[in-house]
Coordinates of C-alpha atoms in Angstrom, one line a residue:
Chain I
M1 CA 16.1 -28.7 -16.6
A2 CA 16.6 -30.3 -20.0
D3 CA 14.8 -33.5 -21.1
T4 CA 16.5 -36.3 -19.3
T5 CA 15.6 -39.3 -21.5
G6 CA 17.6 -38.0 -24.5
T7 CA 20.9 -39.2 -25.6
A8 CA 23.8 -38.8 -23.3
T9 CA 25.9 -35.9 -24.3
P10 CA 29.0 -35.1 -22.2
E11 CA 27.0 -32.3 -20.7
T12 CA 24.0 -34.5 -19.5
L13 CA 26.3 -37.3 -18.4
A14 CA 27.8 -35.0 -15.9
V15 CA 24.3 -34.5 -14.4
H16 CA 22.7 -37.9 -14.9
G17 CA 25.5 -40.5 -14.7
E18 CA 25.9 -43.2 -17.3
D19 CA 22.9 -45.3 -16.4
G20 CA 20.4 -42.5 -17.0
V21 CA 19.5 -42.0 -13.4
R22 CA 19.4 -38.4 -12.4
R23 CA 21.1 -37.1 -9.2
R24 CA 17.7 -35.5 -8.5
D25 CA 15.9 -38.9 -8.6
F26 CA 18.3 -40.3 -6.1
I27 CA 18.0 -37.3 -3.8
N28 CA 14.2 -37.5 -4.2
I29 CA 14.0 -41.2 -3.3
A30 CA 16.5 -40.8 -0.5
A31 CA 14.6 -37.8 1.1
V32 CA 11.2 -39.4 0.8
S33 CA 12.5 -42.7 2.3
F34 CA 14.2 -40.9 5.1
A35 CA 11.1 -38.9 5.9
G36 CA 9.1 -42.2 5.7
V37 CA 11.3 -43.9 8.2
G38 CA 11.2 -40.8 10.4
A39 CA 7.3 -40.9 10.3
V40 CA 7.3 -44.5 11.2
A41 CA 9.7 -43.8 14.0
V42 CA 7.4 -41.1 15.4
V43 CA 4.4 -43.5 15.2
L44 CA 6.1 -46.0 17.5
P45 CA 6.0 -43.8 20.6
L46 CA 2.6 -42.6 19.7
V47 CA 1.3 -46.1 19.7
S48 CA 3.3 -47.3 22.6
Q49 CA 2.2 -44.6 24.9
M50 CA -1.2 -46.2 25.0
A51 CA 0.1 -49.4 26.5
P52 CA 0.1 -49.9 30.3
S53 CA 2.5 -47.5 32.0
A54 CA 5.2 -48.5 34.4
D55 CA 3.1 -47.9 37.5
V56 CA 0.3 -50.0 36.1
L57 CA 2.7 -52.8 35.3
A58 CA 4.3 -52.4 38.8
E59 CA 1.0 -53.7 40.2
S60 CA 1.2 -56.7 38.0
S61 CA 2.0 -59.2 40.8
T62 CA 0.3 -59.6 44.1
E63 CA 0.9 -61.7 47.2
I64 CA -2.0 -63.2 49.0
D65 CA -2.1 -65.1 52.3
V66 CA -4.5 -68.0 51.7
G67 CA -3.9 -69.7 55.1
S68 CA -7.0 -68.4 56.8
I69 CA -9.5 -69.6 54.2
E70 CA -11.6 -72.4 55.5
A71 CA -12.8 -75.2 53.3
G72 CA -15.9 -74.1 51.4
Q73 CA -14.9 -70.5 51.8
A74 CA -13.7 -68.1 49.1
I75 CA -12.1 -64.6 49.2
K76 CA -12.1 -61.9 46.6
A77 CA -8.7 -60.3 46.1
V78 CA -7.5 -57.8 43.6
F79 CA -5.0 -58.7 40.9
R80 CA -4.2 -56.1 38.2
K81 CA -7.2 -54.1 39.2
Q82 CA -9.4 -57.1 38.5
P83 CA -11.2 -59.4 41.0
L84 CA -9.4 -62.6 41.8
F85 CA -11.3 -65.5 43.4
V86 CA -9.4 -67.8 45.8
R87 CA -11.5 -70.7 47.0
R88 CA -10.7 -73.6 49.3
L89 CA -12.8 -76.5 48.0
T90 CA -14.5 -79.0 50.2
P91 CA -13.9 -82.7 49.6
A92 CA -17.4 -82.9 48.2
E93 CA -16.7 -80.1 45.7
I94 CA -13.4 -81.8 44.7
S95 CA -15.1 -85.2 44.1
Q96 CA -18.0 -83.4 42.2
A97 CA -15.4 -81.8 39.9
D98 CA -13.5 -85.0 39.4
K99 CA -16.6 -87.0 38.6
V100 CA -17.1 -85.1 35.3
D101 CA -15.4 -86.5 32.2
A102 CA -13.2 -83.5 31.4
S103 CA -13.1 -84.3 27.7
S104 CA -16.8 -83.8 27.4
L105 CA -16.5 -80.1 28.5
R106 CA -16.4 -77.0 26.3
D107 CA -12.9 -76.2 27.6
P108 CA -11.6 -79.6 28.6
Q109 CA -9.5 -79.3 31.8
T110 CA -9.4 -81.4 35.0
L111 CA -9.3 -79.9 38.4
A112 CA -5.7 -81.1 38.8
E113 CA -4.7 -79.2 35.8
R114 CA -6.3 -76.1 37.2
T115 CA -4.6 -76.3 40.6
K116 CA -1.1 -76.7 41.9
E117 CA 0.3 -80.1 42.9
G118 CA -0.4 -80.8 46.5
H119 CA -2.9 -78.1 46.7
L120 CA -5.9 -79.7 44.9
D121 CA -8.3 -77.9 47.3
M122 CA -6.9 -74.4 46.5
L123 CA -8.7 -73.0 43.4
V124 CA -7.3 -69.6 42.2
T125 CA -9.1 -68.0 39.3
M126 CA -9.7 -64.6 37.9
G127 CA -13.2 -63.3 38.9
V128 CA -13.8 -62.2 35.4
C129 CA -16.3 -64.0 33.2
T130 CA -14.7 -65.1 30.0
H131 CA -17.7 -64.0 28.0
L132 CA -17.7 -60.2 28.3
G133 CA -15.8 -59.6 31.6
C134 CA -18.5 -59.3 34.3
V135 CA -17.7 -60.4 37.8
P136 CA -19.4 -63.8 38.4
L137 CA -21.4 -64.4 41.7
G138 CA -20.5 -67.1 44.1
A139 CA -17.4 -66.0 45.9
A140 CA -19.3 -64.3 48.7
E141 CA -21.5 -66.0 51.3
G142 CA -25.0 -66.5 50.1
E143 CA -24.6 -65.6 46.5
N144 CA -26.1 -67.6 43.6
R145 CA -23.5 -70.2 42.6
G146 CA -25.3 -71.4 39.6
E147 CA -26.5 -74.9 38.5
F148 CA -23.1 -76.5 39.0
G149 CA -22.3 -75.1 42.4
G150 CA -19.3 -73.0 41.4
Y151 CA -19.8 -69.5 40.0
F152 CA -22.7 -67.9 38.1
C153 CA -22.4 -64.8 35.9
P154 CA -25.6 -62.8 36.1
C155 CA -24.9 -60.7 33.0
H156 CA -25.5 -63.3 30.3
G157 CA -26.1 -66.5 32.4
S158 CA -22.8 -68.4 32.3
H159 CA -22.7 -71.3 34.9
Y160 CA -19.3 -72.5 36.1
D161 CA -18.8 -75.7 38.1
T162 CA -16.8 -76.3 41.3
A163 CA -13.5 -76.2 39.4
A164 CA -14.7 -72.9 37.8
R165 CA -15.1 -74.6 34.4
I166 CA -17.7 -73.3 32.0
R167 CA -20.6 -75.7 31.9
K168 CA -23.6 -73.7 30.5
G169 CA -24.1 -70.3 28.9
P170 CA -22.3 -68.1 26.4
A171 CA -18.8 -67.9 28.0
P172 CA -16.3 -69.6 25.7
T173 CA -13.7 -70.8 28.2
N174 CA -13.2 -71.7 31.9
L175 CA -12.5 -68.9 34.4
V176 CA -8.8 -68.0 33.8
V177 CA -6.3 -69.5 36.2
P178 CA -3.6 -66.8 36.4
D179 CA 0.1 -67.6 36.7
Y180 CA 0.8 -68.0 40.4
E181 CA 3.0 -70.0 42.7
F182 CA 3.0 -71.0 46.4
T183 CA 5.9 -69.0 48.0
S184 CA 5.2 -70.9 51.3
D185 CA 2.5 -73.3 52.4
T186 CA 0.0 -70.5 53.0
V187 CA 1.1 -67.6 50.7
I188 CA 0.7 -67.4 46.9
R189 CA 2.2 -64.9 44.6
V190 CA 0.0 -64.1 41.6
G191 CA 1.5 -62.8 38.3
Chain F
M1 CA -23.6 -25.2 -7.1
S2 CA -24.4 -26.9 -10.3
F3 CA -27.8 -25.5 -11.4
P4 CA -27.4 -22.6 -13.9
W5 CA -30.3 -20.7 -12.5
A6 CA -28.9 -20.5 -9.0
R7 CA -28.9 -16.9 -7.8
Q8 CA -25.5 -15.3 -7.6
Y9 CA -24.3 -13.5 -4.5
E10 CA -24.0 -9.8 -4.9
P11 CA -22.2 -7.8 -2.2
K12 CA -24.1 -4.6 -1.7
N13 CA -22.1 -2.3 0.6
G14 CA -18.5 -1.5 1.1
L15 CA -17.9 -4.0 3.9
T16 CA -19.4 -7.0 2.1
K17 CA -17.5 -6.0 -1.1
F18 CA -14.3 -5.9 0.9
L19 CA -15.0 -9.3 2.4
D20 CA -16.0 -10.8 -0.9
E21 CA -12.6 -9.9 -2.3
K22 CA -10.5 -11.0 0.7
L23 CA -12.4 -13.9 2.1
P24 CA -15.7 -14.7 0.4
L25 CA -17.3 -16.3 3.4
P26 CA -20.7 -14.6 2.9
R27 CA -20.7 -15.9 -0.7
L28 CA -20.0 -19.4 0.6
V29 CA -22.9 -19.3 3.1
Y30 CA -25.2 -17.7 0.4
G31 CA -24.5 -20.5 -2.0
A32 CA -24.6 -23.3 0.6
I33 CA -27.6 -22.6 2.8
G34 CA -28.9 -19.3 1.4
A35 CA -30.9 -18.0 -1.5
G36 CA -28.1 -19.2 -3.8
Y37 CA -28.9 -22.9 -3.3
P38 CA -31.9 -24.2 -5.3
V39 CA -33.6 -27.1 -3.6
P40 CA -36.5 -29.3 -4.8
R41 CA -39.8 -27.6 -4.1
N42 CA -41.4 -30.8 -2.7
L43 CA -39.2 -31.7 0.3
S44 CA -41.3 -33.1 3.1
Y45 CA -40.5 -32.9 6.8
M46 CA -38.4 -36.0 6.5
W47 CA -35.8 -33.7 5.0
N48 CA -35.5 -31.7 8.2
F49 CA -33.3 -34.1 10.0
G50 CA -30.0 -33.2 8.4
V51 CA -30.3 -29.6 9.7
L52 CA -31.5 -30.9 13.1
A53 CA -28.5 -33.3 13.3
G54 CA -26.2 -30.3 12.6
F55 CA -27.9 -28.4 15.4
C56 CA -27.4 -31.4 17.8
L57 CA -23.7 -31.5 17.0
V58 CA -23.4 -27.8 17.8
L59 CA -25.5 -28.3 21.0
Q60 CA -23.2 -31.2 22.1
I61 CA -20.0 -29.3 21.4
V62 CA -21.2 -26.2 23.3
T63 CA -22.6 -28.0 26.3
G64 CA -19.6 -30.4 26.3
V65 CA -17.0 -27.7 26.3
V66 CA -18.8 -26.1 29.2
L67 CA -18.9 -29.4 31.1
A68 CA -15.2 -30.0 30.5
M69 CA -14.5 -26.7 32.4
H70 CA -15.8 -28.3 35.6
Y71 CA -15.0 -32.0 35.1
A72 CA -11.8 -33.8 36.0
P73 CA -11.0 -37.0 34.1
N74 CA -9.3 -38.8 37.0
A75 CA -10.6 -42.1 38.3
L76 CA -10.3 -40.8 41.9
V77 CA -12.5 -37.7 41.4
A78 CA -14.4 -38.1 38.1
F79 CA -17.6 -39.3 39.8
G80 CA -17.3 -36.6 42.4
T81 CA -16.8 -33.8 39.8
T82 CA -19.8 -35.1 37.9
E83 CA -21.9 -34.7 41.1
H84 CA -20.2 -31.3 41.7
I85 CA -21.5 -30.2 38.3
M86 CA -24.9 -31.4 39.3
R87 CA -25.0 -29.8 42.7
D88 CA -22.6 -26.9 43.0
V89 CA -21.9 -25.4 39.5
N90 CA -24.3 -22.7 38.5
W91 CA -26.6 -24.2 35.9
G92 CA -24.4 -27.3 35.9
W93 CA -27.4 -29.6 36.2
M94 CA -28.9 -28.0 33.1
M95 CA -25.7 -28.3 31.1
R96 CA -25.2 -31.9 32.0
Y97 CA -28.8 -32.9 31.4
A98 CA -28.8 -31.1 28.1
H99 CA -25.6 -32.9 27.1
A100 CA -26.8 -36.3 28.2
N101 CA -30.2 -36.0 26.6
G102 CA -28.6 -34.1 23.7
A103 CA -26.8 -37.3 22.9
S104 CA -30.0 -39.3 22.8
F105 CA -31.7 -36.7 20.6
F106 CA -28.7 -36.6 18.3
F107 CA -29.2 -40.3 17.8
I108 CA -33.0 -40.0 17.4
V109 CA -32.5 -37.4 14.7
V110 CA -29.7 -39.3 13.0
Y111 CA -31.8 -42.5 13.0
L112 CA -34.7 -40.7 11.4
H113 CA -32.2 -39.2 8.9
I114 CA -30.9 -42.7 8.0
F115 CA -34.5 -44.1 7.9
R116 CA -35.3 -41.4 5.4
G117 CA -32.3 -42.5 3.4
F118 CA -33.4 -46.1 3.4
F119 CA -37.0 -45.4 2.3
Y120 CA -36.2 -42.9 -0.4
S121 CA -32.9 -44.7 -1.4
S122 CA -31.0 -41.5 -0.9
Y123 CA -27.9 -43.5 -1.2
K124 CA -28.3 -44.2 -4.9
A125 CA -26.3 -42.6 -7.7
P126 CA -25.4 -39.8 -7.9
R127 CA -25.4 -39.5 -4.1
E128 CA -23.3 -42.5 -3.1
M129 CA -20.5 -40.4 -1.6
I130 CA -22.9 -38.5 0.6
W131 CA -24.2 -41.8 2.0
L132 CA -20.7 -43.3 2.6
L133 CA -19.7 -40.1 4.5
G134 CA -22.9 -40.4 6.5
V135 CA -22.1 -43.9 7.6
V136 CA -18.6 -42.7 8.6
I137 CA -20.2 -39.9 10.7
F138 CA -22.5 -42.5 12.3
L139 CA -19.6 -44.7 13.2
L140 CA -17.7 -41.7 14.7
M141 CA -20.9 -40.8 16.6
M142 CA -21.1 -44.2 18.1
A143 CA -17.5 -44.1 19.3
T144 CA -17.9 -40.6 20.7
A145 CA -21.1 -41.5 22.5
F146 CA -19.6 -44.7 24.0
M147 CA -16.6 -42.8 25.3
G148 CA -18.7 -40.0 26.7
Y149 CA -20.8 -42.4 28.7
V150 CA -17.7 -43.7 30.4
L151 CA -16.7 -40.3 31.7
P152 CA -19.1 -39.9 34.7
W153 CA -17.4 -43.1 36.1
G154 CA -20.5 -44.7 37.4
Q155 CA -21.2 -48.4 37.5
M156 CA -22.7 -48.5 34.0
S157 CA -19.8 -46.3 32.7
F158 CA -17.2 -48.7 34.1
W159 CA -18.9 -52.0 33.1
G160 CA -19.9 -50.6 29.7
A161 CA -16.3 -49.8 29.0
K162 CA -15.3 -53.2 30.2
V163 CA -17.8 -55.1 28.1
I164 CA -17.2 -53.1 24.9
T165 CA -13.4 -53.2 25.1
G166 CA -13.9 -56.9 26.0
L167 CA -15.3 -57.3 22.5
F168 CA -11.8 -56.7 21.1
G169 CA -10.6 -59.6 23.3
A170 CA -12.8 -61.9 21.1
I171 CA -10.3 -61.4 18.2
P172 CA -8.1 -64.5 18.1
I173 CA -4.4 -64.1 19.3
V174 CA -4.1 -60.3 19.0
G175 CA -7.3 -59.6 20.8
E176 CA -6.1 -59.5 24.4
P177 CA -3.0 -57.4 23.7
I178 CA -5.3 -55.0 21.8
Q179 CA -7.7 -54.8 24.7
V180 CA -4.9 -54.1 27.2
W181 CA -3.4 -51.5 24.8
L182 CA -6.8 -49.8 24.3
L183 CA -7.3 -49.6 28.1
G184 CA -3.7 -48.9 29.1
G185 CA -4.2 -51.5 31.8
F186 CA -5.8 -54.8 32.5
A187 CA -9.1 -53.3 33.4
P188 CA -10.7 -49.8 32.9
D189 CA -8.9 -47.4 35.2
N190 CA -7.3 -44.0 35.2
A191 CA -5.4 -44.5 31.9
A192 CA -8.6 -45.5 30.1
L193 CA -10.6 -42.7 31.6
N194 CA -8.1 -40.1 30.6
R195 CA -7.8 -41.3 27.0
F196 CA -11.5 -41.6 26.6
F197 CA -11.9 -38.0 27.8
S198 CA -9.2 -36.8 25.3
L199 CA -10.8 -38.6 22.4
H200 CA -14.3 -37.7 23.5
F201 CA -13.2 -34.1 23.2
L202 CA -11.5 -34.6 19.9
L203 CA -14.0 -36.7 17.9
P204 CA -16.8 -34.2 17.7
F205 CA -14.5 -31.9 15.8
V206 CA -13.6 -34.8 13.5
I207 CA -17.3 -35.4 13.0
A208 CA -17.7 -31.7 12.2
G209 CA -15.0 -32.1 9.5
V210 CA -16.7 -35.1 8.0
V211 CA -20.1 -33.2 8.2
I212 CA -18.5 -30.5 6.0
L213 CA -17.5 -33.1 3.5
H214 CA -21.0 -34.6 3.7
I215 CA -22.6 -31.3 2.9
W216 CA -20.0 -30.5 0.2
A217 CA -20.8 -33.9 -1.4
L218 CA -24.5 -33.1 -1.1
H219 CA -24.2 -29.8 -2.9
I220 CA -22.8 -31.4 -6.0
P221 CA -26.0 -33.2 -7.1
G222 CA -28.2 -31.3 -4.7
S223 CA -30.9 -32.7 -2.4
S224 CA -33.0 -35.7 -3.4
N225 CA -36.7 -35.4 -2.9
P226 CA -39.8 -37.6 -2.1
T227 CA -40.5 -38.5 -5.7
G228 CA -36.9 -39.4 -6.4
V229 CA -37.2 -37.7 -9.8
E230 CA -34.2 -35.5 -10.4
I231 CA -34.6 -31.7 -10.9
K232 CA -35.2 -30.8 -14.5
T233 CA -35.9 -27.1 -14.6
E234 CA -36.0 -24.1 -12.4
A235 CA -39.7 -24.6 -11.8
D236 CA -38.8 -27.7 -9.8
T237 CA -36.8 -25.8 -7.3
V238 CA -37.1 -23.0 -4.7
P239 CA -34.2 -21.2 -3.1
F240 CA -33.1 -22.7 0.2
H241 CA -33.6 -19.4 1.9
P242 CA -36.3 -18.4 2.8
Y243 CA -38.2 -21.5 1.9
Y244 CA -36.3 -24.2 3.8
T245 CA -34.7 -22.0 6.4
A246 CA -38.3 -21.4 7.4
K247 CA -39.3 -25.1 7.2
D248 CA -36.2 -26.2 9.1
G249 CA -36.8 -23.5 11.6
F250 CA -40.3 -24.8 12.3
G251 CA -38.9 -28.3 12.6
L252 CA -36.3 -27.0 15.0
G253 CA -39.1 -25.5 17.1
I254 CA -40.8 -28.8 17.4
F255 CA -37.5 -30.5 18.2
L256 CA -36.7 -28.0 20.9
L257 CA -40.1 -28.5 22.4
L258 CA -39.6 -32.2 22.8
F259 CA -36.0 -31.8 23.8
C260 CA -36.8 -29.3 26.6
T261 CA -39.6 -31.6 27.9
M262 CA -37.0 -34.3 28.4
V263 CA -34.3 -32.1 29.8
F264 CA -36.6 -30.3 32.3
F265 CA -39.2 -32.9 33.2
L266 CA -37.7 -36.4 32.4
P267 CA -33.9 -35.8 32.5
N268 CA -33.0 -39.3 33.7
Y269 CA -35.7 -41.2 31.8
L270 CA -33.2 -42.5 29.2
G271 CA -30.4 -43.1 31.7
H272 CA -29.7 -45.9 34.2
P273 CA -29.9 -45.5 38.0
D274 CA -26.9 -47.7 38.3
N275 CA -24.8 -44.9 36.8
Y276 CA -25.3 -42.9 40.0
I277 CA -23.3 -45.5 41.9
E278 CA -19.6 -44.9 41.7
A279 CA -17.6 -47.4 39.5
N280 CA -16.7 -50.5 41.5
P281 CA -14.4 -53.0 39.7
L282 CA -15.3 -55.8 42.1
S283 CA -19.1 -55.7 41.7
T284 CA -21.0 -56.0 38.4
P285 CA -24.5 -54.5 38.2
A286 CA -27.1 -57.2 37.8
H287 CA -28.2 -56.1 34.4
I288 CA -25.7 -54.4 32.1
V289 CA -27.3 -52.6 29.2
P290 CA -25.8 -50.0 26.9
E291 CA -27.6 -46.7 26.2
W292 CA -30.8 -47.2 24.2
Y293 CA -29.3 -46.1 20.9
F294 CA -27.0 -49.1 20.9
W295 CA -29.7 -51.7 21.7
P296 CA -30.3 -53.0 18.1
F297 CA -26.6 -53.6 17.7
Y298 CA -26.2 -55.0 21.2
A299 CA -29.0 -57.5 20.4
I300 CA -27.1 -58.6 17.3
L301 CA -23.9 -59.0 19.4
R302 CA -25.7 -61.3 21.9
A303 CA -27.7 -63.3 19.2
F304 CA -24.7 -65.6 18.6
T305 CA -24.7 -68.3 21.3
V306 CA -23.2 -71.3 19.6
D307 CA -19.9 -71.7 17.8
F308 CA -20.0 -71.5 14.1
F309 CA -17.5 -74.2 12.8
F310 CA -14.2 -73.0 14.1
V311 CA -15.4 -69.4 14.9
P312 CA -16.3 -69.0 18.5
A313 CA -19.7 -67.6 19.3
K314 CA -18.3 -64.5 21.0
L315 CA -16.2 -63.6 17.9
M316 CA -19.2 -64.2 15.6
G317 CA -21.3 -61.8 17.7
V318 CA -18.6 -59.1 17.4
L319 CA -18.2 -59.6 13.7
A320 CA -21.9 -59.6 13.1
M321 CA -22.4 -56.4 15.1
F322 CA -19.8 -54.5 13.1
A323 CA -21.1 -56.1 9.8
A324 CA -24.6 -54.8 10.6
I325 CA -23.3 -51.3 10.1
L326 CA -20.6 -52.0 7.5
V327 CA -23.2 -53.5 5.2
W328 CA -24.6 -50.0 4.9
F329 CA -21.5 -49.1 3.0
F330 CA -22.5 -51.4 0.2
L331 CA -26.2 -50.3 0.0
P332 CA -25.7 -48.2 -3.1
W333 CA -24.6 -51.2 -5.0
L334 CA -26.9 -53.8 -3.4
D335 CA -30.1 -52.0 -4.3
K336 CA -29.9 -51.8 -8.1
S337 CA -33.4 -50.5 -8.8
P338 CA -33.3 -47.4 -10.9
V339 CA -36.3 -45.9 -9.0
R340 CA -35.3 -44.1 -5.8
S341 CA -38.4 -43.3 -3.9
G342 CA -40.2 -46.1 -2.0
H343 CA -43.5 -44.4 -3.0
Y344 CA -43.1 -45.9 -6.5
R345 CA -41.8 -49.3 -5.5
P346 CA -44.7 -51.5 -4.4
L347 CA -42.6 -54.6 -3.5
F348 CA -39.8 -52.8 -1.8
R349 CA -42.3 -50.8 0.2
K350 CA -43.8 -54.0 1.6
F351 CA -40.5 -55.4 2.6
F352 CA -39.6 -52.1 4.1
W353 CA -42.6 -51.6 6.3
F354 CA -43.4 -55.2 7.1
G355 CA -39.8 -56.6 7.1
L356 CA -37.1 -54.2 8.0
I357 CA -38.9 -51.9 10.3
P358 CA -40.5 -54.6 12.5
T359 CA -37.1 -56.4 12.5
M360 CA -35.4 -53.2 13.8
A361 CA -38.1 -52.8 16.4
V362 CA -37.5 -56.4 17.6
L363 CA -33.8 -55.9 17.7
F364 CA -34.2 -52.6 19.6
Y365 CA -36.4 -54.3 22.2
C366 CA -34.3 -57.4 22.6
G367 CA -31.1 -55.3 23.0
G368 CA -32.5 -53.7 26.1
A369 CA -34.0 -56.9 27.5
P370 CA -32.2 -59.4 29.7
A371 CA -30.4 -62.2 27.8
E372 CA -32.9 -64.9 28.3
E373 CA -35.7 -66.6 26.3
P374 CA -37.6 -65.6 24.3
F375 CA -35.4 -62.6 23.7
V376 CA -32.4 -64.6 22.6
M377 CA -34.4 -66.6 20.0
L378 CA -36.1 -63.4 18.8
S379 CA -32.8 -61.6 18.5
Q380 CA -31.5 -64.6 16.4
L381 CA -34.5 -64.5 14.1
A382 CA -34.3 -60.7 13.7
T383 CA -30.5 -60.8 13.1
A384 CA -31.0 -63.3 10.4
Y385 CA -33.7 -61.3 8.7
Y386 CA -31.7 -58.1 9.1
F387 CA -28.8 -59.5 7.0
L388 CA -31.3 -61.3 4.7
H389 CA -32.9 -57.9 3.9
F390 CA -29.8 -56.1 2.9
L391 CA -27.9 -59.0 1.2
V392 CA -30.7 -61.0 -0.5
I393 CA -34.1 -59.2 -0.4
L394 CA -32.9 -55.8 -1.6
P395 CA -30.9 -57.1 -4.7
L396 CA -33.7 -59.6 -5.5
V397 CA -36.5 -57.1 -5.2
S398 CA -34.7 -54.5 -7.4
S399 CA -34.5 -57.1 -10.2
I400 CA -38.0 -58.5 -10.1
E401 CA -40.1 -55.5 -9.0
K402 CA -42.2 -53.6 -11.5
P403 CA -42.1 -50.0 -10.3
E404 CA -45.2 -47.7 -10.5
P405 CA -45.1 -44.9 -13.1
L406 CA -43.0 -41.9 -12.0
P407 CA -44.2 -38.4 -12.5
Y408 CA -42.6 -36.5 -15.4
S409 CA -41.1 -33.9 -13.0
I410 CA -41.2 -32.6 -9.5
T411 CA -43.5 -29.8 -10.7
E412 CA -46.0 -32.4 -12.1
A413 CA -45.9 -34.3 -8.8
V414 CA -46.7 -31.1 -7.0
L415 CA -49.1 -29.3 -9.3
G416 CA -50.7 -32.3 -11.1
S417 CA -49.3 -31.1 -14.4
D418 CA -46.2 -29.7 -15.9
K419 CA -46.5 -27.5 -19.0
K420 CA -43.2 -28.8 -20.3
A421 CA -44.4 -32.4 -20.0
V422 CA -47.7 -31.5 -21.9
L423 CA -45.8 -29.8 -24.7
G424 CA -43.5 -32.7 -24.8
E425 CA -40.6 -30.3 -24.7
N426 CA -37.3 -32.1 -24.2
T427 CA -35.5 -30.4 -21.3
T428 CA -32.2 -31.7 -20.4
P429 CA -31.7 -32.3 -16.7
A430 CA -29.2 -29.9 -15.3
V431 CA -26.3 -31.6 -13.6

């Protein structure tokens, strides 16, 4: 093809148009853009396939009957394939948790903020240490409950108090309270 | 290759002539690792580890492909098929022990290879690209080894996967979605196990690709050597074959002796008994430790226990752990001394043997120890010194140090004199 930057003769005008833009430039940009959009469109499913699949998400809410838990007792349930601690606090544990000035804590929260109204004694938390994801001890009978009487993570020594708040050790935040609600007086639905 | 005196490949019979015209593969091999590749005549045994690392890669691919024939990456049966390999498959125990210990030996060899690079400053011009590609290979190796360790689906597999993917959760805002996306669920499960298997199969071939680039980049300037003086004349070199094929072959023999001792007599010495318990998402082993080859970096991860201004301790640990390796990418420009070999750098040598090496040893030990005092404090001191070494000491030393006199040439270093040096003949270095 002839030099395109030269003066516009009638002959070149037919090919280039009046503004000096070649048909070929347009086709080139259009084709590359189209291919680029196509490539991005292909990346989307490739990335998205890694996300949790429908059957994994289908397990994302769990119903638990908490009626049979006695004060001072805890159960380990499974929520999203992770341990979930449900503990009925004793009056002593509640007062121990309320005694602490929440604003002095690493992750300031009161027990009332971590439980549902009218169910101050029912502490529902993930059994996943917020440091690196180990399962803390303390839910089962006879396990080490740490210096603050709640949970203790043996991996890197995080101590949680009776409201499962971080008090000592490397964990950055309190044990996570998942979204849940009481569907009746004795049943909770988590997730 | 670049040296004008490199021997040229000459096909001798009809078949090799035919091949040389259609697909000059023998010519490539001859020039790359044969008599057509001139190598410094003074290479020590520290120069064996590249070839040994290549051997380990092949060993891992061969044993790994065999294991994949008997293993099923499904959370329900993965642990069972691993035991099936150990008990039922003919020679399965040997394949698995060779693969598991092969990973450890791969890291031993690569750590020695890197250590050689540190001491002899192999990363300096004109070999920066070889070094950068080497760091990439090391990162790929770490990813591959981590995912491979998850596959037997024992307790350490599971909790290792949980802790390491939990590191991404430390990233603010996007961390948790990334963690869930990496695992394909809220905790390691079938989805994670499947993708780890797929990637564990793929990555060794990616490594092989980068290794080819690494060797290609090496063949442009040619190997460094213990004096760090560049090759000047043909007298400074010997052909790779038979000189270094023999030397590497001897090294390989020693390597195999040690390797077979481990595989046949101490196959579980470097492993963890907890990994013979099937993965249980509801119970954490009392003492989670990664494989030994991650200990120094694990120690750095755990060294951060207090928040640093607005950056939480957990994120600091993660950043520091990655930075500990990423800093290697900048080595060629941090160490500005024109002298390569540590043998001629008195000050550098002191900081190397009495600073960096003890620091690495402390980090290594602390990474495998429980997270309690004094190990936390030791990790913190060692982590601080580690970064100090690369970011402050190396640049400083290279500017104030007075290097010892270098030999005129490799030949002089080997024979005590070089005729050309005596005559004062000015030979231009071939590049």
